[in-house]
mmCIF file of C-alpha atoms and ligand atoms in Angstrom:
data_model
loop_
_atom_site.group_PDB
_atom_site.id
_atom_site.type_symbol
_atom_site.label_atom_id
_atom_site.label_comp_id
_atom_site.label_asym_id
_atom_site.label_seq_id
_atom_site.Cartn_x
_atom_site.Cartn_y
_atom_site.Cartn_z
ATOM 1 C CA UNK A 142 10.531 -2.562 19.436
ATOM 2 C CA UNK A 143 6.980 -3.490 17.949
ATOM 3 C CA UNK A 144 5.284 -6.271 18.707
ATOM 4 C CA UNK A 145 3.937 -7.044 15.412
ATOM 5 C CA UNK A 146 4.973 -5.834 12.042
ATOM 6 C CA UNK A 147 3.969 -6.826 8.711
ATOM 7 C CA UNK A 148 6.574 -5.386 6.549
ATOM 8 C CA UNK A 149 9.374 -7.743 6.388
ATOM 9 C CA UNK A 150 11.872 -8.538 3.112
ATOM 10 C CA UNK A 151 14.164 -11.467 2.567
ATOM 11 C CA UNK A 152 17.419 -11.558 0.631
ATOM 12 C CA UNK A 153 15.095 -12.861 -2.760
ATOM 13 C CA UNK A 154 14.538 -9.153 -3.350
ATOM 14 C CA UNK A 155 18.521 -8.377 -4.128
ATOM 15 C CA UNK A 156 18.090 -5.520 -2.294
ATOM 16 C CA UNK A 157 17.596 -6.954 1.390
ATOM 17 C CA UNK A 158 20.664 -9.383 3.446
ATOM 18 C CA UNK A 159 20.758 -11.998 5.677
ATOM 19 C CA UNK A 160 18.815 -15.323 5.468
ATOM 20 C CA UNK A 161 15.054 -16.111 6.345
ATOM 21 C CA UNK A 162 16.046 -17.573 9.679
ATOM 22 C CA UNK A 163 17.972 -14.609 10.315
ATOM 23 C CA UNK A 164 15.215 -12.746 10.442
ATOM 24 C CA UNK A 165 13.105 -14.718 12.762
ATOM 25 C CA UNK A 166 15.401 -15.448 15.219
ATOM 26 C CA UNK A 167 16.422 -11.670 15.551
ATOM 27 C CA UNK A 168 12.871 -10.618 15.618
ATOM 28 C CA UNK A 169 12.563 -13.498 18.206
ATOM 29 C CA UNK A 170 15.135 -11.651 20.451
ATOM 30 C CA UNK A 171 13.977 -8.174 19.545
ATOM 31 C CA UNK A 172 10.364 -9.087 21.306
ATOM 32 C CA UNK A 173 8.431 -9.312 18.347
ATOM 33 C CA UNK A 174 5.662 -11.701 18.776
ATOM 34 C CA UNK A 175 3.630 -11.794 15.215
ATOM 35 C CA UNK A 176 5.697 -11.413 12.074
ATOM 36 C CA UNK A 177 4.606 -11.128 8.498
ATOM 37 C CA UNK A 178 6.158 -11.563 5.728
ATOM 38 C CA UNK A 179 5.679 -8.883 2.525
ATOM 39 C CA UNK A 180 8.417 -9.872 0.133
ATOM 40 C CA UNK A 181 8.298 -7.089 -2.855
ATOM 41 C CA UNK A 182 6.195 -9.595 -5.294
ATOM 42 C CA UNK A 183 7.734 -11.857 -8.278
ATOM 43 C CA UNK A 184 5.891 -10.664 -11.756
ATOM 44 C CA UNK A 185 7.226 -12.666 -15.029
ATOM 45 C CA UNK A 186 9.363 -9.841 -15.709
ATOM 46 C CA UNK A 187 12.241 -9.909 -13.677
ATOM 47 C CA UNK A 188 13.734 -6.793 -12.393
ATOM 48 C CA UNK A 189 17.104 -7.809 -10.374
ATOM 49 C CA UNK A 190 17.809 -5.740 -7.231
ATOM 50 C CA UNK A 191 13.875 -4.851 -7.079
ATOM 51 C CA UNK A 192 12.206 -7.613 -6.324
ATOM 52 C CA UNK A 193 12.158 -11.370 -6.514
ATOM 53 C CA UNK A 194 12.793 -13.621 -9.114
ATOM 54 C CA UNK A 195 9.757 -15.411 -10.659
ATOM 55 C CA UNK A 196 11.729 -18.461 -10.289
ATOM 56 C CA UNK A 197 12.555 -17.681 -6.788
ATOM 57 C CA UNK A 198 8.466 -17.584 -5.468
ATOM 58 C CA UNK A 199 7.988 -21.256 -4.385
ATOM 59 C CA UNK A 200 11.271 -21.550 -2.349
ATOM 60 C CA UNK A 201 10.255 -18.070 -0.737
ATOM 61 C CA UNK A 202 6.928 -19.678 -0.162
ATOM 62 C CA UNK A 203 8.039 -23.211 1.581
ATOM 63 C CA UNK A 204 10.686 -21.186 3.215
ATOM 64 C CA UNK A 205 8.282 -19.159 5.604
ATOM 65 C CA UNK A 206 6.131 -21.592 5.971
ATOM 66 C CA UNK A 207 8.524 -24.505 7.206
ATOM 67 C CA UNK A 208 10.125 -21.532 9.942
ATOM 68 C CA UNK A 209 6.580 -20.795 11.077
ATOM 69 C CA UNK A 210 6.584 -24.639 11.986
ATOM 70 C CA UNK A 211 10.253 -24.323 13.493
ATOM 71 C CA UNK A 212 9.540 -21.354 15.650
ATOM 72 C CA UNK A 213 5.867 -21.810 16.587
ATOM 73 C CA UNK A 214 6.107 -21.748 20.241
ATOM 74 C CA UNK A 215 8.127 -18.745 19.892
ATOM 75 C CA UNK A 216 6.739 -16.625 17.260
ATOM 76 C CA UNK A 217 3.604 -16.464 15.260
ATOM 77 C CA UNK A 218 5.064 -15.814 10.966
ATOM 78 C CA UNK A 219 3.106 -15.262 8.444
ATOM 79 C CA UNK A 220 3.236 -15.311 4.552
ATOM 80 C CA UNK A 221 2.354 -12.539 2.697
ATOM 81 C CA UNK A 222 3.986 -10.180 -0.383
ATOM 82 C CA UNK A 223 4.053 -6.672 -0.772
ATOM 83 C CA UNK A 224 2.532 -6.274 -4.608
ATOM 84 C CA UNK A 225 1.831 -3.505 -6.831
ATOM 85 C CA UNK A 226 -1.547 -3.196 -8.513
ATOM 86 C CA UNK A 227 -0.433 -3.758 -12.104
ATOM 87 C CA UNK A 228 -4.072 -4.824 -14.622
ATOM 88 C CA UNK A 229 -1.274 -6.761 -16.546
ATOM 89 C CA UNK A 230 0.155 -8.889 -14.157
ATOM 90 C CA UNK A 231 -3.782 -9.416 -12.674
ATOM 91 C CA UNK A 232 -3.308 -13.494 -13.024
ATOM 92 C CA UNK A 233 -0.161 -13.657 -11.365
ATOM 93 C CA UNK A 234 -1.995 -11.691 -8.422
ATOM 94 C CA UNK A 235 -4.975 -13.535 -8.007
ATOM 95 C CA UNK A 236 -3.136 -16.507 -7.362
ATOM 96 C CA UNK A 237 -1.222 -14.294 -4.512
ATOM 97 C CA UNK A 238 -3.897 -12.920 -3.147
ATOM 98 C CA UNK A 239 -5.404 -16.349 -2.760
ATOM 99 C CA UNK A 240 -2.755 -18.199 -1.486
ATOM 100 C CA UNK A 241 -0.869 -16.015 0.549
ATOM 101 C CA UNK A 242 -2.072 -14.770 4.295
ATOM 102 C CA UNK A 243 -1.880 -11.443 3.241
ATOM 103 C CA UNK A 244 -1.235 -8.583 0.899
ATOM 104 C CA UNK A 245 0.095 -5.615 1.263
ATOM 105 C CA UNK A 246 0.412 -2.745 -1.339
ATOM 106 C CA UNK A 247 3.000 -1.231 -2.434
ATOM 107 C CA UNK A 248 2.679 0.859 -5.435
ATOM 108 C CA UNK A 249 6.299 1.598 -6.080
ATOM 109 C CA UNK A 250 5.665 1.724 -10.325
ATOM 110 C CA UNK A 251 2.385 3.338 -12.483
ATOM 111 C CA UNK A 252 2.964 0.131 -14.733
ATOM 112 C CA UNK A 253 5.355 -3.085 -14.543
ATOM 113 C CA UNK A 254 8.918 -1.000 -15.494
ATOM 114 C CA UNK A 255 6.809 2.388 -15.620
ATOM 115 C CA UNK A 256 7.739 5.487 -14.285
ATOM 116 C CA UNK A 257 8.822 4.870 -10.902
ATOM 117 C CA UNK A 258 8.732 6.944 -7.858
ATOM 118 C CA UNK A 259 12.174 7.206 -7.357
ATOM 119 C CA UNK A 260 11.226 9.713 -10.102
ATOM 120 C CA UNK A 261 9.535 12.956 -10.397
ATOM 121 C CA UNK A 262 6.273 12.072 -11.033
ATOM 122 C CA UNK A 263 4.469 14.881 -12.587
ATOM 123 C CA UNK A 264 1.003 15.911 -11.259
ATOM 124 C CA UNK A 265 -1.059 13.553 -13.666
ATOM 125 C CA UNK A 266 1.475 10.813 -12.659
ATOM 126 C CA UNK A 267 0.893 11.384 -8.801
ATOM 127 C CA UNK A 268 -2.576 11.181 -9.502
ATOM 128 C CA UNK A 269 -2.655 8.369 -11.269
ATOM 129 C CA UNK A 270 -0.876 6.763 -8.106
ATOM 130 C CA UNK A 271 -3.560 7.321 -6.372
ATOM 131 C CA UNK A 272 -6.104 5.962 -8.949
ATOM 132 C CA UNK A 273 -3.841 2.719 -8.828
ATOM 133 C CA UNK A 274 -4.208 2.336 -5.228
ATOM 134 C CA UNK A 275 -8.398 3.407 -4.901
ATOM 135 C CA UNK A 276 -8.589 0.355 -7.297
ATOM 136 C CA UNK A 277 -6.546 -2.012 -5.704
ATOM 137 C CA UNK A 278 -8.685 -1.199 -2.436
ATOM 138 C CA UNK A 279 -12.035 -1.205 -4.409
ATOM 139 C CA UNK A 280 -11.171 -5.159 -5.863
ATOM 140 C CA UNK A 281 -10.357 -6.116 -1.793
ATOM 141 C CA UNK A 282 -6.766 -7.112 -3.502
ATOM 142 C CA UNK A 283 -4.378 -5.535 0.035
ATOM 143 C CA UNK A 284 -4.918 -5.433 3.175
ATOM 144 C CA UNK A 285 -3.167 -2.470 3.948
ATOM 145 C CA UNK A 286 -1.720 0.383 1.807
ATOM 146 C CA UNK A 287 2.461 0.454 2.154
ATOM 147 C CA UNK A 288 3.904 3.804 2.217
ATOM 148 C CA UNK A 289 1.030 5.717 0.924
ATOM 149 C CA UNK A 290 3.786 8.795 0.553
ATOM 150 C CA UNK A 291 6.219 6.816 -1.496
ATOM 151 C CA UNK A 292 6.376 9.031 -4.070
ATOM 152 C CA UNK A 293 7.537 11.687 -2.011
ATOM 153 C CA UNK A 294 10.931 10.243 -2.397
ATOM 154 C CA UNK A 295 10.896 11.639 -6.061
ATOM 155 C CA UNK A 296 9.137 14.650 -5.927
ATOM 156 C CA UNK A 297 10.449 17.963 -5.378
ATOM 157 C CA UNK A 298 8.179 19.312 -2.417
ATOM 158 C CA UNK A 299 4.784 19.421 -1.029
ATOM 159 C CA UNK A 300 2.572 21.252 -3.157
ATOM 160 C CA UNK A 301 -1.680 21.396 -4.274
ATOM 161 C CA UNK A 302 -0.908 18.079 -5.982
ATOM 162 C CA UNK A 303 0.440 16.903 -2.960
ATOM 163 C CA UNK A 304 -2.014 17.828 -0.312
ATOM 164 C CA UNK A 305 -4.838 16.902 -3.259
ATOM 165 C CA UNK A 306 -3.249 13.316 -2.985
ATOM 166 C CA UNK A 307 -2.917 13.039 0.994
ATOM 167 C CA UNK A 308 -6.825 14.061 1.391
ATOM 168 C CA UNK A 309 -7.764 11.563 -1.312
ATOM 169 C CA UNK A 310 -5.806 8.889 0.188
ATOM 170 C CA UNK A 311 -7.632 9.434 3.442
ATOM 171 C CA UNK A 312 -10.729 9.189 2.079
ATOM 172 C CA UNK A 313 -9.805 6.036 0.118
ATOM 173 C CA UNK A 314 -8.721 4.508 3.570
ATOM 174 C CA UNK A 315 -12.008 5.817 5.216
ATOM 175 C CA UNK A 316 -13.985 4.612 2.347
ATOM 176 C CA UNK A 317 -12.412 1.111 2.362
ATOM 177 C CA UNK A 318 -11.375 0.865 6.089
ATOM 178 C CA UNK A 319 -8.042 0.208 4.820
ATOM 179 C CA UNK A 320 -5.356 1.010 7.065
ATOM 180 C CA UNK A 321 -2.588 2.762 6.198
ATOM 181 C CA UNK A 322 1.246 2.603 6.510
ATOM 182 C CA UNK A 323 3.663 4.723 8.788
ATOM 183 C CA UNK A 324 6.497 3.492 7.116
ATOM 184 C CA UNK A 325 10.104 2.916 8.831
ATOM 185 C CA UNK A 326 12.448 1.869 5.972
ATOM 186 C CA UNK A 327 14.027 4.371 2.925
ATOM 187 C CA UNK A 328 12.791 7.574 4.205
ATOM 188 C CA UNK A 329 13.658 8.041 7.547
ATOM 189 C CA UNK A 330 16.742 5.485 6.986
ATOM 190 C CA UNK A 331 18.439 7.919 4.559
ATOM 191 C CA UNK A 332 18.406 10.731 7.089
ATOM 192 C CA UNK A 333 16.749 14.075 6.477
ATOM 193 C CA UNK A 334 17.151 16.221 2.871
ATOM 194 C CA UNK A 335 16.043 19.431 1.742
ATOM 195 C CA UNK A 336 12.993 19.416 -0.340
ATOM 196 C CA UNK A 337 10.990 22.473 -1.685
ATOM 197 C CA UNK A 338 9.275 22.423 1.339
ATOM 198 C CA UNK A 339 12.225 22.435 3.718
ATOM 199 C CA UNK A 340 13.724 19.783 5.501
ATOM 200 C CA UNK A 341 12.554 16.454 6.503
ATOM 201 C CA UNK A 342 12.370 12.819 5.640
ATOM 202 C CA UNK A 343 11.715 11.837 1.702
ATOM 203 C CA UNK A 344 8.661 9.957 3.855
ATOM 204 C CA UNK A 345 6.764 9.941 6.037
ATOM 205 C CA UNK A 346 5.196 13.374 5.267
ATOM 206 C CA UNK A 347 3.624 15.182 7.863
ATOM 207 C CA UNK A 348 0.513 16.794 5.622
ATOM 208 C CA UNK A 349 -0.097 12.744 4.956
ATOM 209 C CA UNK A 350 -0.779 11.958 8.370
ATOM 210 C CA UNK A 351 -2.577 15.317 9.494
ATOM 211 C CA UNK A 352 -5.243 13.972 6.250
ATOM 212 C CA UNK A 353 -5.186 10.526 8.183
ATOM 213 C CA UNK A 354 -5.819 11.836 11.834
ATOM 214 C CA UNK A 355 -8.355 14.258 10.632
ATOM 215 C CA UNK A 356 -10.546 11.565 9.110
ATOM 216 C CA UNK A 357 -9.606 9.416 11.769
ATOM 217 C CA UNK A 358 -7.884 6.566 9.346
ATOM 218 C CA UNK A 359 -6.222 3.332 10.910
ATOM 219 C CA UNK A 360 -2.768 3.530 10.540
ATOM 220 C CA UNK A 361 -0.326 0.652 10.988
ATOM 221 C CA UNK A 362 3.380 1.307 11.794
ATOM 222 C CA UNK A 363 5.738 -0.706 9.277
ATOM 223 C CA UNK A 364 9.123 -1.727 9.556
ATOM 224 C CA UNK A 365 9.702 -2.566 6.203
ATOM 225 C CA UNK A 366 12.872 -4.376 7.329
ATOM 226 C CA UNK A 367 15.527 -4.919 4.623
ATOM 227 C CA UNK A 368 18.301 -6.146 7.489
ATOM 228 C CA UNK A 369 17.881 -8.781 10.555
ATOM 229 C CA UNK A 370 19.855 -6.671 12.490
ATOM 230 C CA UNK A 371 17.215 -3.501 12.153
ATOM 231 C CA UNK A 372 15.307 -5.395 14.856
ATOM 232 C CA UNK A 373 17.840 -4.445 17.601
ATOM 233 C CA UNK A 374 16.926 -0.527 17.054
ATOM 234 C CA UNK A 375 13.880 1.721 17.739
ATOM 235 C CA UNK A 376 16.102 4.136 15.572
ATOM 236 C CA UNK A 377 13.834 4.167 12.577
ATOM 237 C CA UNK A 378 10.752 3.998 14.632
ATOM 238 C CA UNK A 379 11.350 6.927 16.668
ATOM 239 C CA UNK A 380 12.059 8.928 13.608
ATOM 240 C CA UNK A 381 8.387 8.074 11.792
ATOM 241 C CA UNK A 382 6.732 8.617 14.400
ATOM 242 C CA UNK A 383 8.565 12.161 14.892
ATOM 243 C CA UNK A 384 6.977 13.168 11.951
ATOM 244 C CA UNK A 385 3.461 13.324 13.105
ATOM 245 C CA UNK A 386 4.586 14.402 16.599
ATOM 246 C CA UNK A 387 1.360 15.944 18.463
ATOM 247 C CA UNK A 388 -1.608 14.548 16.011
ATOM 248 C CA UNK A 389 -3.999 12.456 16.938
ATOM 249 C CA UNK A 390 -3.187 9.334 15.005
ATOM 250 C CA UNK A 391 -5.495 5.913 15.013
ATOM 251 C CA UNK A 392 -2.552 3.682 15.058
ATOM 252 C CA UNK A 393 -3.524 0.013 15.264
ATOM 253 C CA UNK A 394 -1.102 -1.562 17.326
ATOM 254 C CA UNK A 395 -0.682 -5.294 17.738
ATOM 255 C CA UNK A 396 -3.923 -5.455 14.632
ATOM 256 C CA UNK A 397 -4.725 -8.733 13.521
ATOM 257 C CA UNK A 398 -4.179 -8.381 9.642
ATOM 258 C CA UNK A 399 -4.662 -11.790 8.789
ATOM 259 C CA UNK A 400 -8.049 -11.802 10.177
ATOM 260 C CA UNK A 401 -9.128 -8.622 8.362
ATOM 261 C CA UNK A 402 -7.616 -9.969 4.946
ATOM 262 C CA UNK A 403 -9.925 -13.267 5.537
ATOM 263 C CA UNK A 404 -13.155 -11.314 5.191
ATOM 264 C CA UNK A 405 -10.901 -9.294 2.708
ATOM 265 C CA UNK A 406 -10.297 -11.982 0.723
ATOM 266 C CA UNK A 407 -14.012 -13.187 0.206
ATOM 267 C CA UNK A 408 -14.752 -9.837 -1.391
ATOM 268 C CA UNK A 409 -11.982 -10.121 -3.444
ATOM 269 C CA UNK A 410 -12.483 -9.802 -7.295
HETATM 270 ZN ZN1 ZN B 70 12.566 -3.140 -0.698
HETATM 271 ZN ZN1 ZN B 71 8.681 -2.955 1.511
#
């Protein structure tokens, strides 16, 4: 099991089980010495099942923080939310990105209840996506990109779009030194399905990560851990990493995100 992962949901989500506590002690037992936090982010429009009630944001908050007292000598928690880059909800993410350890970004919509990519999104939409994400990185707002591939999940196969997307998304990283997510949740969880392109996980994709190895991006392996008891398997691990079997990745293992989102954070505007 990892040592460190920043990709961790609680219950608040309606999507995720077990309780806070849960969590920690079964990461405790797993090995896992630095845990973060990334709850998907509570916006004034509630969306049940997707992410956490506004309401729900201050308990979530004195939650973590009172376990990272509990546990100290045992594990090092941190607080943090995995956000979308939404221009309308930009006052309701200042205030996370100032008060929270860390960010992490998860572009999941275009807008708050836009097209999502559980969707097709068309070609205009993917790039868009990216757009969303180059700005997010350009205003310091995350500290590393979730799932960069997300939309895969949606769309029917790797195409020009596609490979247009992974090489700009490289760049971005390069450009920003933002690392980027192999992610361990949906994708590989789900099992293997046949897209236009064959068969393979809805993400990771494999033309992703050969953009990211070529221009040598930092790339952060993410549990993205909707279950306590997914700490007890290497399962989903071993599958993400399968897909970029024999490249050359930068992976950043053990990387001190709360350190990087610190200097982040001063730049942040
Ligand atoms: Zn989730
Ligand atoms: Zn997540």
């Amino acid at each position: 099991m990892l040592k460190t992962n920043w990709h961790t949901h609680t219950n608040r989500c309606g999507h995720a089980v077990g309780t806070d506590e849960e969590y920690v002690i079964a990461a405790i037992q797993a090995g896992v010495k630095t845990l973060g936090f990334s709850d998907h982010a509570a916006y004034h429009t509630p969306r049940p099942r997707s992410r956490m009630d506004f309401e729900l944001k201050d308990d979530y908050f004195s939650s973590i923080r009172s376990l990272k007292e509990k546990y100290r000598d045992q594990i090092t928690l941190y607080l943090g939310m995995e956000c979308e880059y939404f221009e309308s909800e930009w006052e309701t993410l200042s205030r996370y990105r100032k008060d929270l350890d860390y960010i992490i970004l998860g572009q999941h919509d275009l807008w708050l209840d836009g097209p999502d990519v559980y969707h097709p999104f068309t070609s205009d939409q993917v790039f868009e996506y990216v757009n969303l994400i180059e700005k997010a990185c350009n205003r310091n707002f995350c500290d590393y990109v979730a799932h960069p591939d997300v939309f895969m999940w949606g769309y029917p196969g790797v195409d020009d779009t596609v490979r247009q997307a992974a090489s700009r998304l490289a760049d971005i990283s390069v450009k920003y030194n933002i690392p980027m997510e192999l992610n361990c949740g949906s994708g590989v969880k789900y099992g293997m399905r046949e897209f236009q392109d064959g068969m393979r996980y809805a993400y990771p994709v494999r033309i992703f990560f050969e953009e990211f190895a070529k221009k040598n991006c930092p790339v952060i392996v993410g549990l993205d851990i909707h279950d306590p008891k997914l700490f007890t398997t290497d399962e989903y691990v071993d599958r993400a990493l399968s897909v970029c079997e024999g490249l050359d990745i930068n992976f950043l293992w053990d990387f001190d995100l709360v350190s990087a989102a610190k200097e982040r954070k001063q730049q942040f505007r």
